[in-house]
Short mmCIF file of C-alpha atoms in Angstrom, two decimals:
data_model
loop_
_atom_site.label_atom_id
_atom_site.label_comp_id
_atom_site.label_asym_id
_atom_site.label_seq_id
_atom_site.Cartn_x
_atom_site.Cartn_y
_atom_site.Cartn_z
CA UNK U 1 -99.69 -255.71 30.67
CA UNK U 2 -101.78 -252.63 29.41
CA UNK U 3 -102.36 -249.46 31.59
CA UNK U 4 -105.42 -250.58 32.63
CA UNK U 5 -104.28 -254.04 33.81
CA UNK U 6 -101.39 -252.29 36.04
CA UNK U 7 -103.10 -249.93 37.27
CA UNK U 8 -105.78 -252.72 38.80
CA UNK U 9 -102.71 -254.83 39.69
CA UNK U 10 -101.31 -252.50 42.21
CA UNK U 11 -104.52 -250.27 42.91
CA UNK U 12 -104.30 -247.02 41.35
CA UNK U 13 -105.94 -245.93 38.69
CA UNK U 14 -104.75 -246.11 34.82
CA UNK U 15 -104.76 -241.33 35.20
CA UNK U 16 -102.58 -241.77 38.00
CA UNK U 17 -100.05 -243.93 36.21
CA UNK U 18 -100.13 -241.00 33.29
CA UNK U 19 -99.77 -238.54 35.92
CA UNK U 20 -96.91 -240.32 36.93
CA UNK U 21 -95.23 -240.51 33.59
CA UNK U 22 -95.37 -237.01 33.51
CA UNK U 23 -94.13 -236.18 36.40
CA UNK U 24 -91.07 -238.58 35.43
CA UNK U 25 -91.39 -240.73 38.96
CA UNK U 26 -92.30 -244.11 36.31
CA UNK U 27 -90.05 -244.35 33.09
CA UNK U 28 -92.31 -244.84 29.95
CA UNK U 29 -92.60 -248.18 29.05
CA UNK U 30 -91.51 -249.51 25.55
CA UNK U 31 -94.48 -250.17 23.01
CA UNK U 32 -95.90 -252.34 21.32
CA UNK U 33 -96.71 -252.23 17.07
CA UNK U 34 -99.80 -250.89 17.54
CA UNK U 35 -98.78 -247.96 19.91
CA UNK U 36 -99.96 -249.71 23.06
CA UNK U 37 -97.88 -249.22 26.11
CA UNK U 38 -96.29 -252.92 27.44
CA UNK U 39 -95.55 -252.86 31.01
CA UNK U 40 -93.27 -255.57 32.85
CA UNK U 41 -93.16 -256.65 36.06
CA UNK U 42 -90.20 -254.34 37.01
CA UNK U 43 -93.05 -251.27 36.25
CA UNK U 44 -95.49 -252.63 38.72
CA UNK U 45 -92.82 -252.85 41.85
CA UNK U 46 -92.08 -249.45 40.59
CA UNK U 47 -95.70 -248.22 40.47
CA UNK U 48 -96.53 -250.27 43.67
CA UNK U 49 -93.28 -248.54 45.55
CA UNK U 50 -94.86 -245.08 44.46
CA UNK U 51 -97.53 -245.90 45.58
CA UNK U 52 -96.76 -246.85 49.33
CA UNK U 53 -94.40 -243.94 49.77
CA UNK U 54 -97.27 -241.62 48.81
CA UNK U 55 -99.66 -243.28 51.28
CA UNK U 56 -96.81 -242.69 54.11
CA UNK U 57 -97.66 -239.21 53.62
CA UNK U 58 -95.03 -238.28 50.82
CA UNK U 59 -95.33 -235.25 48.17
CA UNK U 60 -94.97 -236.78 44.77
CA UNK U 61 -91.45 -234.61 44.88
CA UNK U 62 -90.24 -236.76 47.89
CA UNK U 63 -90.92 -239.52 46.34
CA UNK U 64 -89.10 -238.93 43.05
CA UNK U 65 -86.10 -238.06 45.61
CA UNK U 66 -86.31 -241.42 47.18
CA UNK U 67 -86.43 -243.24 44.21
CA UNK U 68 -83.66 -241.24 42.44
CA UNK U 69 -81.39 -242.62 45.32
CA UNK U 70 -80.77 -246.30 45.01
CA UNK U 71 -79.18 -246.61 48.00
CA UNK U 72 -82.06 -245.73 50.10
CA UNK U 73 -80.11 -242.96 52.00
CA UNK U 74 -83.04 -240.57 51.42
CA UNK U 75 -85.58 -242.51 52.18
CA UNK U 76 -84.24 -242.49 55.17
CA UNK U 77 -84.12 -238.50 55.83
CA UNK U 78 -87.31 -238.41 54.03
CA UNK U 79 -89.05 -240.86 56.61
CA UNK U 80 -87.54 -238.94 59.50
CA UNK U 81 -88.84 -235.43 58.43
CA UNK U 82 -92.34 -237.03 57.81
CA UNK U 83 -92.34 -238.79 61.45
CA UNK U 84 -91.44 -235.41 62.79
CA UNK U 85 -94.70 -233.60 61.04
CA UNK U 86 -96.69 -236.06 62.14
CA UNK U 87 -95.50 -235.53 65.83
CA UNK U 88 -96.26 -232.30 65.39
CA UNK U 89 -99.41 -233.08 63.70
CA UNK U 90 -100.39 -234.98 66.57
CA UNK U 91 -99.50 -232.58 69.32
CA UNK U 92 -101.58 -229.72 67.54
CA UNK U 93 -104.65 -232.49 67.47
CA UNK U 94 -104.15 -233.02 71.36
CA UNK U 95 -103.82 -229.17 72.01
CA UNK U 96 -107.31 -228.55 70.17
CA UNK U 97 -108.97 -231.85 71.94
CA UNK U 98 -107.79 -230.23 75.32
CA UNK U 99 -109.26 -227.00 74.12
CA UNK U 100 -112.85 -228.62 72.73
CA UNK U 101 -113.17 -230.60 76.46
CA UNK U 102 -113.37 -227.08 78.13
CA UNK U 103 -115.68 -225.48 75.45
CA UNK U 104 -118.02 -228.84 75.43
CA UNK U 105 -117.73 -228.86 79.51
CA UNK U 106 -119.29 -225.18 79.28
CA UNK U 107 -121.44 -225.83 76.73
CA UNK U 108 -123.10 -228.83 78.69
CA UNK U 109 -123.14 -226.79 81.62
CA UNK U 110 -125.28 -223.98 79.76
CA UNK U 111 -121.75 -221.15 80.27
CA UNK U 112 -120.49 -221.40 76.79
CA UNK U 113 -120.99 -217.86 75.51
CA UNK U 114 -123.15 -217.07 72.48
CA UNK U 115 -119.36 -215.97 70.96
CA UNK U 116 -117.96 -219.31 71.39
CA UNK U 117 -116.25 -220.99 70.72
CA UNK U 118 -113.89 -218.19 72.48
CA UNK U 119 -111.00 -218.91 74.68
CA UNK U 120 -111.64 -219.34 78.42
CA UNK U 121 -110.16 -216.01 79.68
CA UNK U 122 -112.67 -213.74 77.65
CA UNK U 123 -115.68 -215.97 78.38
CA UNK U 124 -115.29 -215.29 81.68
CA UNK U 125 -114.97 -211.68 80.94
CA UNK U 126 -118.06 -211.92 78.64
CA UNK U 127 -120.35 -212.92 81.45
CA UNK U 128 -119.31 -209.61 83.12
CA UNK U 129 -119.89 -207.33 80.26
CA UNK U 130 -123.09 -207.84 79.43
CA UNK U 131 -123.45 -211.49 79.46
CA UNK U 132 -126.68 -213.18 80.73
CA UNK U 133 -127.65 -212.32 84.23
CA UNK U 134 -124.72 -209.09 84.28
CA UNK U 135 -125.52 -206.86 87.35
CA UNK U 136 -126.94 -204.31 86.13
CA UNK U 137 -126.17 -204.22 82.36
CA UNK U 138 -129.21 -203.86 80.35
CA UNK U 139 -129.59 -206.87 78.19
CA UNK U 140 -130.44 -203.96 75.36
CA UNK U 141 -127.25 -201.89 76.00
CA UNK U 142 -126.16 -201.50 72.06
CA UNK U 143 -122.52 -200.86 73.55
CA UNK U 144 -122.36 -203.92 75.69
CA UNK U 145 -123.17 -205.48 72.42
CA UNK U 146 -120.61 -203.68 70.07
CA UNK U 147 -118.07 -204.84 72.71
CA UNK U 148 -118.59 -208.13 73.43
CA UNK U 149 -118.56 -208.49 69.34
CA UNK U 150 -115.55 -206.45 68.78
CA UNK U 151 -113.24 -208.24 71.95
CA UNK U 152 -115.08 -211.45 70.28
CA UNK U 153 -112.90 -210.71 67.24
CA UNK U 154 -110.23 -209.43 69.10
CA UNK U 155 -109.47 -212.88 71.18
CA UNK U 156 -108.76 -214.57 67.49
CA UNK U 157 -107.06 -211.86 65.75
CA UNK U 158 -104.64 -210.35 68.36
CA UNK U 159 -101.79 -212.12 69.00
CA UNK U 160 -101.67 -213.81 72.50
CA UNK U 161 -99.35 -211.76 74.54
CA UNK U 162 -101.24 -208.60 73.31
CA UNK U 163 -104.86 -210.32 73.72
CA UNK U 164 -103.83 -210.98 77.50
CA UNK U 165 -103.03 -207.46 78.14
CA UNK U 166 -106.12 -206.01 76.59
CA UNK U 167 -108.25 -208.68 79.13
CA UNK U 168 -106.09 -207.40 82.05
CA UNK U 169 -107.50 -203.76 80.74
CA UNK U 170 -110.73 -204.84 80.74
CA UNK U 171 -110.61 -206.67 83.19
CA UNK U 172 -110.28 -203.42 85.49
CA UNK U 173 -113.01 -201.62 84.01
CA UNK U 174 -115.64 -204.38 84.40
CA UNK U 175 -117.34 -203.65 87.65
CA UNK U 176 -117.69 -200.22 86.10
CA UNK U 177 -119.35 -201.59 82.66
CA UNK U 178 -122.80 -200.66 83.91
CA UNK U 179 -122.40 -197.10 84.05
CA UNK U 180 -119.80 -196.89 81.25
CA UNK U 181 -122.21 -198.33 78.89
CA UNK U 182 -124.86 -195.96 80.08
CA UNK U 183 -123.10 -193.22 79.67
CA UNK U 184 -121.93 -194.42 75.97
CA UNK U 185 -125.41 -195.30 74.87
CA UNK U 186 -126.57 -191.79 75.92
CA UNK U 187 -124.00 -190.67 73.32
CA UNK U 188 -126.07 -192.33 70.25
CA UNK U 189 -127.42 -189.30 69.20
CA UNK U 190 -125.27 -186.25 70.78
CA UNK U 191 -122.21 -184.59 68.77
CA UNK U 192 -118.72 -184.76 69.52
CA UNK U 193 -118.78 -181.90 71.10
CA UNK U 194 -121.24 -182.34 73.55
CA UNK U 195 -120.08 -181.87 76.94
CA UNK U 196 -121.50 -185.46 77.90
CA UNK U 197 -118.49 -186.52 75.64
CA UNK U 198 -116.35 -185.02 78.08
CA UNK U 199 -118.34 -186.95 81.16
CA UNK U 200 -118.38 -190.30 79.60
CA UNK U 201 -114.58 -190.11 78.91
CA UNK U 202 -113.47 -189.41 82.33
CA UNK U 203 -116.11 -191.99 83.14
CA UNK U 204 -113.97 -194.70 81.48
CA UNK U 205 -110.85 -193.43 81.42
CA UNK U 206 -111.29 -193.42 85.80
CA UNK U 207 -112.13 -197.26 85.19
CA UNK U 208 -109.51 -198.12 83.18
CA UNK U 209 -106.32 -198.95 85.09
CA UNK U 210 -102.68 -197.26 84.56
CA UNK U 211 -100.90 -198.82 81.61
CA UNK U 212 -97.84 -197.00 80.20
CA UNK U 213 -97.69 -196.94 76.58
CA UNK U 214 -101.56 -197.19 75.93
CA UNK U 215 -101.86 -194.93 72.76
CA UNK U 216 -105.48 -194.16 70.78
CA UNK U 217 -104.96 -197.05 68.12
CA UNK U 218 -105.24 -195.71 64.00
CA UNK U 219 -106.06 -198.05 61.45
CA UNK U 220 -107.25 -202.06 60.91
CA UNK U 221 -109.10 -203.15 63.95
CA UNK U 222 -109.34 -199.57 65.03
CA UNK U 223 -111.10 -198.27 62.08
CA UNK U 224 -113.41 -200.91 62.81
CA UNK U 225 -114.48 -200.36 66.07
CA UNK U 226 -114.71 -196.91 65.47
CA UNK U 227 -116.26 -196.63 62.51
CA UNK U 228 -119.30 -198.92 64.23
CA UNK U 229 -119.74 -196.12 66.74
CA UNK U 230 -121.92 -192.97 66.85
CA UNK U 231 -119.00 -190.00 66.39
CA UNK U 232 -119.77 -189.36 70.58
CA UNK U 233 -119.13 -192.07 71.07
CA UNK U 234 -115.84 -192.21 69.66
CA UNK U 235 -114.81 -189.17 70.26
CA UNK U 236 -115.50 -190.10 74.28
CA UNK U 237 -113.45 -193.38 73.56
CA UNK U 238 -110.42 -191.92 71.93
CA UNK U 239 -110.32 -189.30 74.87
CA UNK U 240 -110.46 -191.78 77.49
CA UNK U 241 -107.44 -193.29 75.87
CA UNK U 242 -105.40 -190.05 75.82
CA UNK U 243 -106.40 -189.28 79.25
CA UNK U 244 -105.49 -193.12 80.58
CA UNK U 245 -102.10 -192.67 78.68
CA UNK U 246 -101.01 -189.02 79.87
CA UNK U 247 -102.06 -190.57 83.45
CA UNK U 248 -99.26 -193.11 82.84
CA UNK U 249 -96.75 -190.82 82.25
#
């Protein structure tokens, strides 16, 4: 048989038979006069086996491994490990089905938040800070929108046990957001010294409940969210911080 005709025999194409060759998993066949490769019947069960085992799931590696061993001991292993991923594979599947019925339940029910897809605990906590039909939160408020955006990429990029202790924070302070964003959207245009800096800060620091070890975050995330603010209104942020955290000590 030619390339061509073994290739169409077991179902691969005549590239992936080179690529094989290359990669040593299927022994070059001897040739004919004119240069033409001659394969046998013991090629094709070859080729066919390669094939199979890479349709199980199989990096072209593993299968070189398997068919090193004659005795079929790593095949064995081999098969094991892959039944494992795909166990895993499968409960990661079910964990994000579970997590798409809540966000299409909301969704259907008009409550999925213009965010989402977030994770249940900060829509909820969405729909108090200036979410549609928030007591009193102007639907305007340019802070309510910086922080719905900024906990928005907070409840992907924070890891979980952090994420649930910054929704416990804000948590607290969310029957205060009204005035708190008020006060920070009066800031827009005042300097960091003004004394309203001063007034906001208490403000939200008053709101925020005690947590011990809360220190005014430097760098990554924090440059962010600070460097989106008017310098007021990050100098009244930062203070709040210092002010919850010496109130912990």
């Amino acid at each position: 048989m030619r390339i061509g005709e073994i290739a169409a025999l077991v179902g691969v194409t005549p590239r992936a038979v080179r690529h094989y060759h290359r990669m040593g998993l299927l022994p070059e066949p001897a040739r004919r006069a004119n240069g033409y490769r001659e394969y046998g019947i013991r090629d094709a069960v070859l080729l066919a086996r390669i094939r199979r085992l890479a349709e199980l799931g199989l990096g072209l590696d593993e299968v070189g491994d398997v068919i090193a061993d004659d005795e079929g001991r790593e095949l064995v292993e081999v098969l094991e490990e892959l039944d494992a991923d795909l166990e895993r594979q499968e409960r990661v599947i079910r964990e994000r089905r579970a997590r798409l019925a809540g966000l299409l339940a909301q969704a259907r029910e008009g409550r999925l938040a213009a965010e989402g897809p977030v994770s249940p605990e900060l829509a909820a906590l969405l729909a108090d800070l200036g979410g549609p039909g928030a007591p009193g939160i102007p639907a305007d408020s340019p802070m309510a929108a910086k922080d719905r955006e900024i906990l928005t990429l907070l409840d992907t990029v924070v890891p979980e046990e952090e994420r649930a202790r910054l929704m416990e924070l804000m948590r607290g302070a969310a029957g205060h957001a009204p005035a708190i964003y008020a006060r920070l959207d009066a800031l827009a245009g005042a300097a960091p010294d003004d004394p309203l800096v001063t007034e906001a800060a208490a403000a939200l620091a008053a709101a925020l409940p005690d947590a011990a070890g809360v220190e005014v975050p430097e760098g990554g995330l924090a440059d962010l969210f600070f460097g989106d603010l008017a310098p007021a209104q990050a100098a009244a942020v930062r203070l709040a911080l210092r002010l919850v955290a010496e109130r912990a000590r």
